[in-house]
């Protein structure tokens, strides 16, 4: 006992070192236990957080994806109507070009003897029909007009007389441009259409069941003027051209602003 006590007392520096090491070990143990406690708490927190994230993530995914899906639905149309111009209906003064999507007016026209005789062809007026018939639904297409001061755009019954011009009977509905003015026309009744100007490109909107044919401003999508009727027979896109050229654009989605 005395030797142990004396050894401890006779070596105060060593005693201090031993005592310091002991305290250090205690501090390390305390620190280790504290770190373990913090680690366990952190693990529990992360586990809870993980449960929270995984429990909320499906809801979050729904809240993010639903608006995107709604926007997709709102900007689409039931069907993107496509057509070409029907060469069999084209008057001899009209030349088709660009894979039958456009027409050019030729003053002299084609030699009638060189044009195949066809009961579908317009004989007196520079008119051509689209090659697709419409008997239901809502459809949209656009038309670019170049270097023309007189033209008509719209729809007509597929069986309309080929001896008449579009807009002059009860089986055709058109928007026309002549003498620097727009007008709507059916059965030879003309209604002025104002605030249009002379755009190079316009849209045509047809809602068969609603009985509406609309002239559309494509730069700021809106219906400028609408013709109302009771459509009963199948319709075709219809075009009249007396100078310049005209190009059709089909297979388009209806602009969102029109819905």
Tab-separated table of N, CA, C and O in Angstrom, residues 8-85:
chain	number	residue	atom	x	y	z
A	8	UNK	N	2.862	6.736	-6.317
A	8	UNK	CA	1.973	7.740	-6.897
A	8	UNK	C	2.395	9.127	-6.459
A	8	UNK	O	2.377	10.049	-7.252
A	9	UNK	N	2.788	9.246	-5.177
A	9	UNK	CA	3.135	10.571	-4.687
A	9	UNK	C	4.505	11.001	-5.149
A	9	UNK	O	4.776	12.175	-5.269
A	10	UNK	N	5.407	10.019	-5.309
A	10	UNK	CA	6.762	10.367	-5.688
A	10	UNK	C	6.877	10.736	-7.152
A	10	UNK	O	7.908	11.228	-7.575
A	11	UNK	N	5.881	10.495	-7.918
A	11	UNK	CA	5.920	10.824	-9.347
A	11	UNK	C	4.688	11.629	-9.717
A	11	UNK	O	3.740	11.137	-10.331
A	12	UNK	N	4.660	12.893	-9.262
A	12	UNK	CA	3.487	13.715	-9.516
A	12	UNK	C	3.256	13.950	-11.007
A	12	UNK	O	2.126	13.988	-11.479
A	13	UNK	N	4.384	14.076	-11.725
A	13	UNK	CA	4.187	14.306	-13.164
A	13	UNK	C	3.559	13.115	-13.838
A	13	UNK	O	2.629	13.229	-14.645
A	14	UNK	N	4.082	11.940	-13.485
A	14	UNK	CA	3.528	10.713	-14.050
A	14	UNK	C	2.098	10.514	-13.598
A	14	UNK	O	1.244	10.086	-14.355
A	15	UNK	N	1.866	10.889	-12.321
A	15	UNK	CA	0.510	10.778	-11.797
A	15	UNK	C	-0.431	11.675	-12.584
A	15	UNK	O	-1.541	11.311	-12.923
A	16	UNK	N	0.100	12.867	-12.864
A	16	UNK	CA	-0.736	13.783	-13.646
A	16	UNK	C	-1.017	13.234	-15.031
A	16	UNK	O	-2.117	13.352	-15.546
A	17	UNK	N	0.008	12.605	-15.626
A	17	UNK	CA	-0.198	12.035	-16.953
A	17	UNK	C	-1.209	10.903	-16.911
A	17	UNK	O	-2.082	10.787	-17.748
A	18	UNK	N	-1.048	10.035	-15.893
A	18	UNK	CA	-1.977	8.916	-15.755
A	18	UNK	C	-3.390	9.437	-15.548
A	18	UNK	O	-4.342	8.960	-16.136
A	19	UNK	N	-3.479	10.431	-14.624
A	19	UNK	CA	-4.793	10.989	-14.326
A	19	UNK	C	-5.384	11.647	-15.579
A	19	UNK	O	-6.559	11.495	-15.885
A	20	UNK	N	-4.517	12.370	-16.309
A	20	UNK	CA	-5.006	13.022	-17.545
A	20	UNK	C	-5.466	12.003	-18.562
A	20	UNK	O	-6.483	12.165	-19.222
A	21	UNK	N	-4.717	10.897	-18.698
A	21	UNK	CA	-5.115	9.855	-19.652
A	21	UNK	C	-6.440	9.248	-19.252
A	21	UNK	O	-7.295	8.939	-20.073
A	22	UNK	N	-6.602	9.056	-17.932
A	22	UNK	CA	-7.856	8.483	-17.448
A	22	UNK	C	-9.028	9.401	-17.767
A	22	UNK	O	-10.066	8.982	-18.256
A	23	UNK	N	-8.784	10.713	-17.500
A	23	UNK	CA	-9.860	11.678	-17.810
A	23	UNK	C	-10.114	11.749	-19.304
A	23	UNK	O	-11.245	11.887	-19.749
A	24	UNK	N	-9.006	11.650	-20.051
A	24	UNK	CA	-9.187	11.682	-21.510
A	24	UNK	C	-10.011	10.503	-21.979
A	24	UNK	O	-10.860	10.620	-22.856
A	25	UNK	N	-9.700	9.322	-21.373
A	25	UNK	CA	-10.475	8.142	-21.760
A	25	UNK	C	-11.938	8.318	-21.395
A	25	UNK	O	-12.833	7.951	-22.146
A	26	UNK	N	-12.177	8.922	-20.212
A	26	UNK	CA	-13.559	9.174	-19.830
A	26	UNK	C	-14.243	10.119	-20.818
A	26	UNK	O	-15.384	9.924	-21.220
A	27	UNK	N	-13.468	11.161	-21.190
A	27	UNK	CA	-14.045	12.114	-22.149
A	27	UNK	C	-14.316	11.454	-23.489
A	27	UNK	O	-15.315	11.704	-24.134
A	28	UNK	N	-13.357	10.564	-23.909
A	28	UNK	CA	-13.569	9.854	-25.175
A	28	UNK	C	-14.797	8.976	-25.105
A	28	UNK	O	-15.572	8.882	-26.055
A	29	UNK	N	-14.949	8.305	-23.921
A	29	UNK	CA	-16.121	7.438	-23.757
A	29	UNK	C	-17.390	8.258	-23.810
A	29	UNK	O	-18.367	7.921	-24.488
A	30	UNK	N	-17.365	9.395	-23.082
A	30	UNK	CA	-18.547	10.262	-23.070
A	30	UNK	C	-18.825	10.789	-24.470
A	30	UNK	O	-19.957	10.805	-24.953
A	31	UNK	N	-17.702	11.233	-25.142
A	31	UNK	CA	-17.866	11.749	-26.504
A	31	UNK	C	-18.391	10.679	-27.439
A	31	UNK	O	-19.254	10.914	-28.270
A	32	UNK	N	-17.844	9.453	-27.294
A	32	UNK	CA	-18.279	8.341	-28.144
A	32	UNK	C	-19.752	8.041	-27.919
A	32	UNK	O	-20.523	7.865	-28.857
A	33	UNK	N	-20.122	7.999	-26.593
A	33	UNK	CA	-21.528	7.726	-26.290
A	33	UNK	C	-22.431	8.839	-26.841
A	33	UNK	O	-23.518	8.585	-27.356
A	34	UNK	N	-21.923	10.094	-26.703
A	34	UNK	CA	-22.714	11.214	-27.235
A	34	UNK	C	-22.871	11.122	-28.739
A	34	UNK	O	-23.946	11.339	-29.288
A	35	UNK	N	-21.749	10.766	-29.401
A	35	UNK	CA	-21.816	10.630	-30.863
A	35	UNK	C	-22.744	9.502	-31.267
A	35	UNK	O	-23.476	9.598	-32.248
A	36	UNK	N	-22.674	8.396	-30.513
A	36	UNK	CA	-23.563	7.272	-30.807
A	36	UNK	C	-25.014	7.685	-30.635
A	36	UNK	O	-25.876	7.342	-31.438
A	37	UNK	N	-25.272	8.437	-29.560
A	37	UNK	CA	-26.651	8.881	-29.323
A	37	UNK	C	-27.120	9.786	-30.450
A	37	UNK	O	-28.245	9.688	-30.944
A	38	UNK	N	-26.206	10.698	-30.873
A	38	UNK	CA	-26.561	11.594	-31.972
A	38	UNK	C	-26.776	10.812	-33.258
A	38	UNK	O	-27.685	11.093	-34.037
A	39	UNK	N	-25.892	9.805	-33.474
A	39	UNK	CA	-26.025	8.993	-34.689
A	39	UNK	C	-27.338	8.237	-34.695
A	39	UNK	O	-28.024	8.139	-35.710
A	40	UNK	N	-27.684	7.668	-33.508
A	40	UNK	CA	-28.951	6.927	-33.411
A	40	UNK	C	-30.125	7.866	-33.642
A	40	UNK	O	-31.068	7.556	-34.363
A	41	UNK	N	-30.046	9.066	-33.023
A	41	UNK	CA	-31.127	10.040	-33.214
A	41	UNK	C	-31.232	10.453	-34.672
A	41	UNK	O	-32.318	10.576	-35.229
A	42	UNK	N	-30.041	10.679	-35.279
A	42	UNK	CA	-30.042	11.070	-36.697
A	42	UNK	C	-30.619	9.968	-37.562
A	42	UNK	O	-31.371	10.218	-38.505
A	43	UNK	N	-30.239	8.715	-37.226
A	43	UNK	CA	-30.759	7.584	-38.009
A	43	UNK	C	-32.266	7.496	-37.877
A	43	UNK	O	-32.979	7.258	-38.849
A	44	UNK	N	-32.754	7.673	-36.614
A	44	UNK	CA	-34.204	7.642	-36.407
A	44	UNK	C	-34.881	8.770	-37.180
A	44	UNK	O	-35.925	8.589	-37.801
A	45	UNK	N	-34.243	9.969	-37.138
A	45	UNK	CA	-34.808	11.108	-37.858
A	45	UNK	C	-34.849	10.839	-39.364
A	45	UNK	O	-35.839	11.101	-40.032
A	46	UNK	N	-33.718	10.293	-39.887
A	46	UNK	CA	-33.661	9.998	-41.318
A	46	UNK	C	-34.686	8.945	-41.693
A	46	UNK	O	-35.306	9.011	-42.753
A	47	UNK	N	-34.853	7.942	-40.818
A	47	UNK	CA	-35.825	6.897	-41.099
A	47	UNK	C	-37.226	7.473	-41.145
A	47	UNK	O	-38.020	7.170	-42.029
A	48	UNK	N	-37.517	8.368	-40.156
A	48	UNK	CA	-38.826	9.010	-40.157
A	48	UNK	C	-38.990	9.893	-41.384
A	48	UNK	O	-40.033	9.918	-42.021
A	49	UNK	N	-37.908	10.634	-41.687
A	49	UNK	CA	-37.970	11.508	-42.865
A	49	UNK	C	-38.161	10.696	-44.127
A	49	UNK	O	-38.896	11.073	-45.028
A	50	UNK	N	-37.452	9.533	-44.185
A	50	UNK	CA	-37.569	8.679	-45.362
A	50	UNK	C	-38.997	8.185	-45.511
A	50	UNK	O	-39.557	8.182	-46.598
A	51	UNK	N	-39.612	7.777	-44.381
A	51	UNK	CA	-41.003	7.339	-44.436
A	51	UNK	C	-41.892	8.480	-44.916
A	51	UNK	O	-42.798	8.291	-45.709
A	52	UNK	N	-41.596	9.695	-44.393
A	52	UNK	CA	-42.406	10.849	-44.785
A	52	UNK	C	-42.275	11.131	-46.269
A	52	UNK	O	-43.250	11.354	-46.969
A	53	UNK	N	-41.015	11.099	-46.778
A	53	UNK	CA	-40.795	11.374	-48.193
A	53	UNK	C	-41.479	10.342	-49.058
A	53	UNK	O	-42.172	10.660	-50.013
A	54	UNK	N	-41.297	9.049	-48.707
A	54	UNK	CA	-41.891	8.013	-49.533
A	54	UNK	C	-43.403	8.008	-49.429
A	54	UNK	O	-44.096	7.660	-50.363
A	55	UNK	N	-43.925	8.412	-48.268
A	55	UNK	CA	-45.378	8.436	-48.137
A	55	UNK	C	-45.979	9.608	-48.889
A	55	UNK	O	-47.104	9.545	-49.346
A	56	UNK	N	-45.189	10.707	-49.052
A	56	UNK	CA	-45.711	11.873	-49.745
A	56	UNK	C	-45.389	11.874	-51.227
A	56	UNK	O	-46.067	12.515	-51.999
A	57	UNK	N	-44.328	11.169	-51.618
A	57	UNK	CA	-43.878	11.270	-53.000
A	57	UNK	C	-44.926	10.884	-54.028
A	57	UNK	O	-45.037	11.531	-55.054
A	58	UNK	N	-45.752	9.824	-53.803
A	58	UNK	CA	-46.793	9.552	-54.810
A	58	UNK	C	-47.745	10.717	-54.972
A	58	UNK	O	-48.125	11.074	-56.079
A	59	UNK	N	-48.126	11.343	-53.846
A	59	UNK	CA	-49.015	12.491	-53.929
A	59	UNK	C	-48.363	13.647	-54.643
A	59	UNK	O	-48.981	14.356	-55.425
A	60	UNK	N	-47.060	13.848	-54.339
A	60	UNK	CA	-46.348	14.919	-55.019
A	60	UNK	C	-46.265	14.658	-56.504
A	60	UNK	O	-46.409	15.554	-57.313
A	61	UNK	N	-46.015	13.373	-56.855
A	61	UNK	CA	-45.956	13.052	-58.282
A	61	UNK	C	-47.292	13.337	-58.947
A	61	UNK	O	-47.364	13.842	-60.046
A	62	UNK	N	-48.375	13.022	-58.251
A	62	UNK	CA	-49.687	13.291	-58.836
A	62	UNK	C	-49.907	14.785	-59.003
A	62	UNK	O	-50.400	15.243	-60.013
A	63	UNK	N	-49.517	15.567	-57.987
A	63	UNK	CA	-49.766	17.002	-58.059
A	63	UNK	C	-48.954	17.656	-59.157
A	63	UNK	O	-49.329	18.679	-59.680
A	64	UNK	N	-47.812	17.069	-59.538
A	64	UNK	CA	-46.990	17.639	-60.600
A	64	UNK	C	-47.459	17.170	-61.966
A	64	UNK	O	-47.543	17.940	-62.899
A	65	UNK	N	-47.794	15.881	-62.079
A	65	UNK	CA	-48.096	15.334	-63.398
A	65	UNK	C	-49.497	15.680	-63.883
A	65	UNK	O	-49.718	15.811	-65.067
A	66	UNK	N	-50.455	15.852	-63.002
A	66	UNK	CA	-51.827	16.091	-63.432
A	66	UNK	C	-51.991	17.374	-64.239
A	66	UNK	O	-52.608	17.365	-65.283
A	67	UNK	N	-51.410	18.525	-63.761
A	67	UNK	CA	-51.560	19.725	-64.580
A	67	UNK	C	-50.951	19.566	-65.959
A	67	UNK	O	-51.479	20.049	-66.935
A	68	UNK	N	-49.782	18.874	-66.047
A	68	UNK	CA	-49.156	18.682	-67.354
A	68	UNK	C	-50.070	17.885	-68.266
A	68	UNK	O	-50.219	18.179	-69.437
A	69	UNK	N	-50.717	16.834	-67.713
A	69	UNK	CA	-51.619	16.024	-68.516
A	69	UNK	C	-52.826	16.844	-68.943
A	69	UNK	O	-53.310	16.745	-70.054
A	70	UNK	N	-53.325	17.694	-68.029
A	70	UNK	CA	-54.480	18.529	-68.366
A	70	UNK	C	-54.135	19.508	-69.478
A	70	UNK	O	-54.919	19.742	-70.373
A	71	UNK	N	-52.908	20.074	-69.430
A	71	UNK	CA	-52.511	21.006	-70.482
A	71	UNK	C	-52.425	20.291	-71.822
A	71	UNK	O	-52.789	20.825	-72.843
A	72	UNK	N	-51.917	19.039	-71.809
A	72	UNK	CA	-51.804	18.286	-73.057
A	72	UNK	C	-53.175	18.051	-73.655
A	72	UNK	O	-53.387	18.212	-74.842
A	73	UNK	N	-54.133	17.667	-72.800
A	73	UNK	CA	-55.483	17.412	-73.295
A	73	UNK	C	-56.108	18.693	-73.834
A	73	UNK	O	-56.757	18.695	-74.864
A	74	UNK	N	-55.872	19.817	-73.152
A	74	UNK	CA	-56.526	21.057	-73.549
A	74	UNK	C	-55.982	21.618	-74.854
A	74	UNK	O	-56.651	22.399	-75.502
A	75	UNK	N	-54.729	21.248	-75.219
A	75	UNK	CA	-54.158	21.783	-76.453
A	75	UNK	C	-54.285	20.826	-77.621
A	75	UNK	O	-53.796	21.109	-78.708
A	76	UNK	N	-54.943	19.706	-77.455
A	76	UNK	CA	-55.082	18.754	-78.545
A	76	UNK	C	-56.489	18.816	-79.119
A	76	UNK	O	-57.410	19.335	-78.499
A	77	UNK	N	-56.676	18.267	-80.328
A	77	UNK	CA	-57.983	18.194	-80.956
A	77	UNK	C	-58.373	16.739	-81.141
A	77	UNK	O	-57.533	15.842	-81.128
A	78	UNK	N	-59.679	16.509	-81.329
A	78	UNK	CA	-60.160	15.141	-81.476
A	78	UNK	C	-59.532	14.473	-82.693
A	78	UNK	O	-59.192	13.306	-82.668
A	79	UNK	N	-59.370	15.224	-83.774
A	79	UNK	CA	-58.731	14.675	-84.967
A	79	UNK	C	-58.123	15.814	-85.766
A	79	UNK	O	-58.720	16.875	-85.894
A	80	UNK	N	-56.918	15.596	-86.264
A	80	UNK	CA	-56.258	16.606	-87.085
A	80	UNK	C	-56.636	16.355	-88.546
A	80	UNK	O	-56.070	15.490	-89.206
A	81	UNK	N	-57.584	17.117	-89.027
A	81	UNK	CA	-58.156	16.920	-90.356
A	81	UNK	C	-57.110	17.177	-91.441
A	81	UNK	O	-56.469	18.222	-91.467
A	82	UNK	N	-56.947	16.220	-92.339
A	82	UNK	CA	-55.987	16.344	-93.426
A	82	UNK	C	-56.676	16.187	-94.776
A	82	UNK	O	-57.591	15.370	-94.919
A	83	UNK	N	-56.226	16.960	-95.738
A	83	UNK	CA	-56.774	16.833	-97.088
A	83	UNK	C	-55.779	17.385	-98.099
A	83	UNK	O	-54.855	18.132	-97.756
A	84	UNK	N	-55.979	17.016	-99.339
A	84	UNK	CA	-55.289	17.618	-100.475
A	84	UNK	C	-56.350	18.182	-101.412
A	84	UNK	O	-57.543	17.911	-101.241
A	85	UNK	N	-55.928	18.950	-102.377
A	85	UNK	CA	-56.868	19.482	-103.355
A	85	UNK	C	-57.151	18.413	-104.406
A	85	UNK	O	-56.241	17.704	-104.852
